[in-house]
Coordinates of C-alpha atoms and ligand atoms in Angstrom, one line a residue:
M960 CA 66.1 18.1 3.1
N961 CA 68.0 14.9 2.0
T962 CA 67.0 13.2 -1.1
R963 CA 66.5 9.6 -2.1
T964 CA 66.1 8.0 -5.5
L965 CA 63.0 6.0 -6.2
G966 CA 64.3 2.7 -7.7
T967 CA 67.0 2.4 -10.3
T968 CA 65.0 4.1 -13.0
G969 CA 63.0 6.6 -11.0
P970 CA 63.4 10.2 -10.0
T971 CA 65.3 11.7 -7.1
V972 CA 62.9 13.0 -4.5
S973 CA 62.9 14.5 -1.0
A974 CA 63.5 11.9 1.7
L975 CA 60.0 12.6 3.0
G976 CA 57.0 13.0 0.7
L977 CA 53.7 14.7 1.5
G978 CA 50.5 12.8 1.1
L979 CA 47.4 15.0 0.5
M980 CA 44.6 12.5 1.0
G981 CA 43.4 13.7 4.4
M982 CA 43.0 17.2 3.0
S983 CA 40.0 16.1 1.0
D984 CA 38.7 12.8 2.3
L985 CA 38.6 10.0 4.8
Y986 CA 39.8 11.7 8.0
G987 CA 36.8 14.0 8.5
A988 CA 36.6 17.7 7.8
A989 CA 39.8 19.6 6.7
D990 CA 40.4 23.3 6.3
E991 CA 41.2 24.2 2.7
A992 CA 43.3 27.3 3.4
E993 CA 45.3 25.4 6.0
S994 CA 45.7 22.5 3.6
I995 CA 47.2 24.9 0.9
A996 CA 49.4 26.6 3.5
T997 CA 50.6 23.1 4.5
I998 CA 51.5 22.2 0.9
H999 CA 53.3 25.6 0.5
A1000 CA 55.2 25.0 3.8
A1001 CA 56.2 21.5 2.6
L1002 CA 57.5 22.8 -0.7
D1003 CA 59.4 25.6 1.1
A1004 CA 61.0 23.0 3.4
G1005 CA 62.3 21.1 0.3
I1006 CA 59.6 18.4 -0.1
T1007 CA 59.4 17.6 -3.8
L1008 CA 57.1 14.5 -3.8
L1009 CA 53.4 15.2 -3.5
D1010 CA 51.0 12.2 -3.5
T1011 CA 47.3 12.4 -4.4
G1012 CA 44.6 10.3 -5.9
D1013 CA 41.8 11.2 -8.4
F1014 CA 39.3 9.7 -6.1
Y1015 CA 40.4 11.6 -2.9
G1016 CA 37.3 13.8 -2.5
M1017 CA 36.3 12.9 -6.1
G1018 CA 38.7 15.3 -7.8
H1019 CA 38.8 17.7 -4.9
N1020 CA 42.3 16.7 -3.9
E1021 CA 43.7 17.3 -7.4
L1022 CA 42.0 20.7 -7.7
L1023 CA 43.4 21.6 -4.3
L1024 CA 46.9 20.7 -5.5
R1025 CA 46.4 22.7 -8.7
D1026 CA 45.5 25.7 -6.5
A1027 CA 48.5 25.2 -4.3
L1028 CA 50.8 25.0 -7.2
R1029 CA 49.5 28.2 -8.9
G1030 CA 52.3 30.7 -9.0
R1031 CA 54.8 28.1 -8.1
N1032 CA 57.2 26.3 -10.5
R1033 CA 55.3 23.1 -11.4
D1034 CA 58.6 21.4 -12.3
N1035 CA 59.9 21.7 -8.7
A1036 CA 57.1 19.3 -7.6
L1037 CA 56.8 15.6 -8.5
I1038 CA 53.2 14.7 -8.6
S1039 CA 52.2 11.1 -7.9
V1040 CA 48.6 10.2 -8.7
K1041 CA 46.6 7.1 -7.9
F1042 CA 43.6 6.1 -10.1
G1043 CA 41.1 3.2 -10.4
A1044 CA 38.9 3.5 -7.3
L1045 CA 35.2 4.1 -8.2
R1046 CA 33.1 6.3 -6.1
D1047 CA 29.4 7.3 -5.9
A1048 CA 27.6 10.6 -5.2
D1049 CA 27.3 9.8 -1.5
G1050 CA 31.1 9.2 -1.2
G1051 CA 30.7 5.5 -1.3
W1052 CA 33.1 3.0 -2.8
N1053 CA 32.2 1.0 -5.9
G1054 CA 35.1 -1.2 -6.7
V1055 CA 38.0 -0.7 -9.1
D1056 CA 38.3 -0.1 -12.8
V1057 CA 41.8 -0.5 -14.3
R1058 CA 40.9 -1.5 -17.9
P1059 CA 43.2 0.2 -20.4
A1060 CA 40.4 2.4 -21.8
A1061 CA 39.4 3.5 -18.3
I1062 CA 43.0 4.4 -17.4
K1063 CA 43.2 6.7 -20.5
N1064 CA 39.9 8.3 -19.4
F1065 CA 41.1 8.8 -15.7
L1066 CA 44.3 10.4 -16.8
A1067 CA 42.6 12.8 -19.2
Y1068 CA 40.5 14.1 -16.3
T1069 CA 43.4 14.2 -13.9
L1070 CA 45.6 16.3 -16.3
R1071 CA 42.8 18.8 -16.8
R1072 CA 42.1 19.0 -13.0
L1073 CA 45.7 19.4 -12.2
G1074 CA 46.3 21.9 -15.0
T1075 CA 49.4 20.1 -16.2
D1076 CA 50.5 18.2 -19.3
H1077 CA 52.1 15.3 -17.4
V1078 CA 51.9 13.3 -14.2
D1079 CA 55.3 12.3 -12.7
I1080 CA 54.3 9.0 -11.2
Y1081 CA 50.9 7.3 -12.1
R1082 CA 49.7 4.2 -10.4
P1083 CA 46.6 2.1 -9.9
A1084 CA 45.4 2.4 -6.3
R1085 CA 44.3 -1.2 -6.3
L1086 CA 44.2 -4.0 -9.0
S1087 CA 41.1 -5.8 -10.1
P1088 CA 41.1 -9.5 -10.5
D1089 CA 39.6 -9.3 -14.1
V1090 CA 42.5 -7.2 -15.5
P1091 CA 46.0 -8.8 -15.5
V1092 CA 48.7 -6.6 -14.1
E1093 CA 50.5 -7.0 -17.4
D1094 CA 47.7 -5.3 -19.3
V1095 CA 47.6 -2.4 -16.7
V1096 CA 51.3 -1.8 -17.0
G1097 CA 51.2 -2.2 -20.8
A1098 CA 48.6 0.6 -20.9
L1099 CA 50.7 2.8 -18.6
A1100 CA 53.8 2.1 -20.7
E1101 CA 51.9 3.6 -23.7
L1102 CA 51.2 6.7 -21.7
V1103 CA 54.9 7.0 -20.8
K1104 CA 55.7 6.7 -24.5
A1105 CA 53.2 9.5 -25.3
G1106 CA 54.7 11.7 -22.6
H1107 CA 51.6 12.0 -20.5
I1108 CA 53.2 10.3 -17.5
R1109 CA 56.9 10.0 -16.6
H1110 CA 57.0 6.9 -14.4
I1111 CA 54.8 4.0 -13.4
G1112 CA 54.1 3.1 -9.8
L1113 CA 52.0 0.4 -8.1
S1114 CA 50.1 0.3 -4.8
E1115 CA 49.5 -2.5 -2.3
V1116 CA 50.6 -5.4 -4.6
S1117 CA 52.3 -8.6 -3.7
A1118 CA 55.9 -9.5 -4.4
E1119 CA 54.8 -11.8 -7.2
T1120 CA 52.6 -9.2 -8.9
L1121 CA 55.4 -6.6 -8.6
R1122 CA 57.8 -9.0 -10.4
R1123 CA 55.3 -9.6 -13.2
A1124 CA 54.6 -5.9 -13.6
H1125 CA 58.3 -5.0 -13.5
A1126 CA 58.9 -7.5 -16.4
V1127 CA 56.6 -5.4 -18.6
H1128 CA 58.1 -2.0 -17.8
P1129 CA 60.3 -0.7 -15.0
I1130 CA 58.3 0.2 -11.9
T1131 CA 59.5 3.3 -10.1
D1132 CA 58.0 2.7 -6.7
L1133 CA 55.5 0.6 -4.8
Q1134 CA 53.3 2.4 -2.4
I1135 CA 52.5 0.3 0.6
E1136 CA 51.5 0.7 4.3
Y1137 CA 54.6 0.2 6.4
S1138 CA 55.2 1.3 9.9
L1139 CA 56.3 0.0 13.3
I1140 CA 52.9 -1.7 13.6
S1141 CA 52.5 -2.8 10.0
R1142 CA 55.5 -4.9 9.1
N1143 CA 54.1 -7.5 6.8
P1144 CA 56.0 -6.1 3.7
E1145 CA 59.3 -7.2 5.4
T1146 CA 58.6 -10.9 4.5
D1147 CA 58.6 -10.8 0.7
I1148 CA 57.6 -7.4 -0.6
L1149 CA 60.5 -5.2 0.6
P1150 CA 63.2 -7.8 -0.4
T1151 CA 61.7 -8.2 -3.8
A1152 CA 61.5 -4.5 -4.4
R1153 CA 65.1 -4.1 -3.4
E1154 CA 66.2 -7.0 -5.7
L1155 CA 64.3 -5.5 -8.6
G1156 CA 65.4 -1.9 -8.0
V1157 CA 62.0 -0.6 -7.2
G1158 CA 61.6 2.2 -4.6
I1159 CA 59.1 2.1 -1.8
T1160 CA 56.8 5.0 -0.8
A1161 CA 55.6 4.1 2.6
Y1162 CA 52.2 5.3 3.7
G1163 CA 50.6 5.0 7.1
V1164 CA 53.9 5.5 8.8
L1165 CA 52.0 6.9 11.8
S1166 CA 49.2 4.3 11.2
R1167 CA 46.9 7.2 10.2
G1168 CA 47.6 9.0 13.5
L1169 CA 47.2 6.1 15.8
I1170 CA 51.0 5.9 16.6
S1171 CA 51.5 9.7 16.3
G1172 CA 51.5 10.3 20.1
H1173 CA 48.5 12.6 19.6
W1174 CA 45.7 10.0 19.5
T1175 CA 43.8 9.2 22.7
T1176 CA 40.8 7.2 23.7
R1177 CA 39.0 10.6 24.2
R1178 CA 39.5 11.5 20.5
E1179 CA 36.1 11.6 18.9
T1180 CA 35.8 10.6 15.2
S1181 CA 32.8 11.5 13.0
D1182 CA 31.3 8.8 10.8
A1183 CA 33.0 10.6 7.8
D1184 CA 36.4 9.8 9.5
F1185 CA 37.1 6.3 8.1
R1186 CA 39.4 5.7 11.1
S1187 CA 36.3 5.2 13.2
H1188 CA 35.7 2.0 11.2
L1189 CA 39.2 0.7 11.4
P1190 CA 39.8 -2.3 13.7
R1191 CA 43.0 -0.9 15.2
F1192 CA 41.1 2.2 16.4
S1193 CA 38.3 0.6 18.3
G1194 CA 37.6 -1.2 21.6
D1195 CA 40.2 -3.2 23.3
N1196 CA 42.4 -3.0 20.2
L1197 CA 42.7 0.7 20.7
D1198 CA 43.8 0.3 24.3
R1199 CA 46.4 -2.3 23.4
N1200 CA 47.7 -0.2 20.5
L1201 CA 47.9 3.0 22.6
A1202 CA 49.9 1.0 25.2
L1203 CA 52.5 0.4 22.5
V1204 CA 52.6 4.1 21.8
D1205 CA 53.3 4.7 25.5
A1206 CA 56.2 2.3 25.3
L1207 CA 57.5 4.3 22.3
R1208 CA 57.0 7.5 24.2
A1209 CA 59.3 6.2 26.9
I1210 CA 62.1 5.9 24.3
A1211 CA 61.3 9.2 22.4
E1212 CA 61.1 11.6 25.3
P1213 CA 64.5 11.0 26.9
R1214 CA 66.0 11.5 23.4
G1215 CA 64.3 14.9 23.1
V1216 CA 62.1 13.8 20.2
T1217 CA 58.4 13.2 19.8
V1218 CA 56.6 9.9 19.3
A1219 CA 55.7 10.9 15.7
Q1220 CA 59.2 11.8 14.9
I1221 CA 60.7 8.6 16.2
A1222 CA 58.1 6.5 14.3
I1223 CA 58.9 8.3 11.0
A1224 CA 62.7 8.2 11.7
W1225 CA 62.3 4.4 12.2
V1226 CA 60.8 4.0 8.7
L1227 CA 63.5 6.2 7.2
A1228 CA 66.1 4.0 8.8
R1229 CA 64.7 0.9 7.2
G1230 CA 66.4 1.5 3.9
E1231 CA 67.7 4.2 1.5
N1232 CA 65.1 3.0 -1.0
I1233 CA 62.2 3.9 1.3
V1234 CA 60.5 7.3 1.2
P1235 CA 57.8 7.9 3.9
L1236 CA 54.7 9.8 2.9
I1237 CA 53.7 12.2 5.6
G1238 CA 49.9 12.7 5.9
A1239 CA 50.1 16.1 7.6
R1240 CA 47.2 18.3 6.8
R1241 CA 48.2 21.2 9.1
R1242 CA 51.4 23.2 9.3
D1243 CA 52.1 22.3 13.0
R1244 CA 51.9 18.5 12.2
L1245 CA 54.1 19.0 9.2
T1246 CA 56.7 20.8 11.2
E1247 CA 56.8 18.0 13.7
A1248 CA 57.1 15.4 11.0
L1249 CA 59.9 17.2 9.2
G1250 CA 61.9 17.0 12.5
A1251 CA 62.2 13.2 11.8
A1252 CA 64.5 13.9 8.8
A1253 CA 67.2 15.2 11.2
I1254 CA 67.1 12.2 13.5
T1255 CA 69.9 9.6 13.3
L1256 CA 68.9 6.4 15.1
T1257 CA 71.8 4.3 16.4
E1258 CA 71.8 0.5 16.5
A1259 CA 70.9 0.8 20.2
D1260 CA 68.0 3.1 19.5
L1261 CA 66.7 0.7 16.9
A1262 CA 66.9 -2.2 19.2
A1263 CA 65.1 -0.3 22.0
I1264 CA 62.3 0.7 19.5
E1265 CA 61.8 -2.8 18.3
A1266 CA 61.8 -4.2 21.8
A1267 CA 59.1 -1.6 22.7
I1268 CA 57.0 -2.5 19.6
P1269 CA 58.0 -6.0 18.4
A1270 CA 56.9 -7.0 14.9
G1271 CA 53.3 -8.2 14.9
A1272 CA 52.5 -6.4 18.2
A1273 CA 49.5 -4.5 16.8
A1274 CA 46.0 -5.4 17.8
G1275 CA 43.6 -5.6 14.9
T1276 CA 44.1 -5.6 11.1
R1277 CA 45.1 -2.5 9.3
Y1278 CA 41.8 -2.4 7.2
D1279 CA 38.5 -4.0 7.8
E1280 CA 37.8 -7.5 6.6
A1281 CA 36.2 -6.5 3.3
Q1282 CA 39.1 -4.2 2.4
M1283 CA 41.7 -6.7 3.5
A1284 CA 40.2 -9.1 1.0
H1285 CA 40.9 -6.6 -1.9
L1286 CA 44.6 -6.2 -1.1
D1287 CA 46.8 -8.1 -3.5
S1288 CA 49.6 -7.4 -1.1
E1289 CA 48.0 -9.5 1.6
R1290 CA 47.7 -12.6 -0.6
A1291 CA 49.9 -15.5 0.6
Ligands
NAP2290 N1 48.3 3.6 -1.6 C1 47.4 3.6 -0.7 O1 46.6 2.6 -0.6 C2 47.3 4.7 0.3 C3 46.5 4.5 1.4 C4 46.4 5.6 2.3 C5 47.2 6.7 2.2 N2 48.0 6.8 1.1 C6 48.8 8.0 0.9 O2 49.7 8.2 2.0 C7 49.5 9.5 2.6 C8 49.8 9.5 4.0 O3 48.6 9.2 4.7 P1 48.4 8.3 6.0 O4 47.1 8.5 6.5 O5 48.9 7.0 5.7 O6 49.6 9.1 6.9 P2 50.0 8.9 8.4 O7 51.2 9.8 8.5 O8 50.0 7.5 8.9 O9 48.7 9.6 9.2 C9 48.4 10.9 9.0 C10 47.5 11.4 10.1 O10 48.2 11.3 11.3 C11 47.8 12.4 12.2 N3 49.1 13.0 12.7 C12 49.4 13.3 14.0 N4 50.6 13.9 14.1 C13 51.1 14.0 12.9 C14 52.3 14.5 12.4 N5 53.2 15.0 13.2 N6 52.5 14.5 11.0 C15 51.6 13.9 10.2 N7 50.4 13.4 10.6 C16 50.1 13.4 12.0 C17 47.0 13.4 11.3 O11 45.7 13.2 11.6 P3 44.8 14.4 12.2 O12 45.0 15.5 11.3 O13 43.4 13.9 12.2 O14 45.4 14.6 13.6 C18 47.3 12.9 9.9 O15 46.2 13.2 9.0 C19 48.1 9.9 2.2 O16 47.9 11.3 2.2 C20 48.0 9.3 0.8 O17 48.7 10.2 -0.1 C21 48.1 5.8 0.2

């Protein structure tokens, strides 16, 4: 597996990272043994970046990762953890807490659940309007100094917020949704990250499965699968988005690759500072995704892909209206 360096101050990681979210939450039921086998297969294939969040399954995702790393060399994995989202006992969402005292508390629980003495990259999942980003990064910088975290990341923030944060302490990477059908970061966020020397860990590179080539109108989602509530997965939007996938398939198949592989390869081709996070929760999906790392897209390939799915072609927003309103990254 090739490697990429996250920003000018960050660690060198595998060119593809593995995101563990769907193994505990948001995409309906997952199989624990298969999840652990998938993490092992990823490590064996050379993936070193593992992304989790303390709120994914209310601690379940971190405990799963601890179990997967048992008997393995912890130092071969870079653990990226998101914090700040508040949950309730029914799995509901209760806003965000990124006050400095709360951050220390979140981290203490995370370290205990993970069974480790440090987190490699620690980041707020979302910001809250009542805590300036300078205070959040200041609190995280203290945790770096104390040795509890190695690097500071951010998630879904605007170019301006990234700049303010980076002035307090170097930011290793910004985690943001970026794919053939989510190209908003290209306007300001990606150029600013490049200028500042901040890496990008791209999530939703398959738009949560929508542009994986495996999604169909027949796929049934339970209420626990948050994709059933996403605008891009419903009604006419779904038909229009799947038509884009068909156009991508017409480019992938003659090249002997799959839709998922070409979609991931496109993100990889967008810059050496970008590391796609793969959301596979089964070994077969992981194997398919890993195939993307071996694809070299020519200028002609890239032009064909972008003609098939022009920027802005997606039908529907990437989150529902209420969640879009919380995204610092979507502010003008
Ligand atoms: N910072 C943030 O706000 C944020 C938000 C979301 C996610 N993330 C991170 O990003 C990671 C990636 O998650 P994502 O949902 O955005 O990823 P994604 O790659 O866009 O979607 C992953 C889903 O696509 C489907 N899929 C179909 N074929 C696949 C293949 N070959 N390889 C992988 N997945 C395939 C799977 O769903 P089925 O298993 O149902 O088929 C899988 O769960 C998460 O685990 C999390 O760590 C961060």
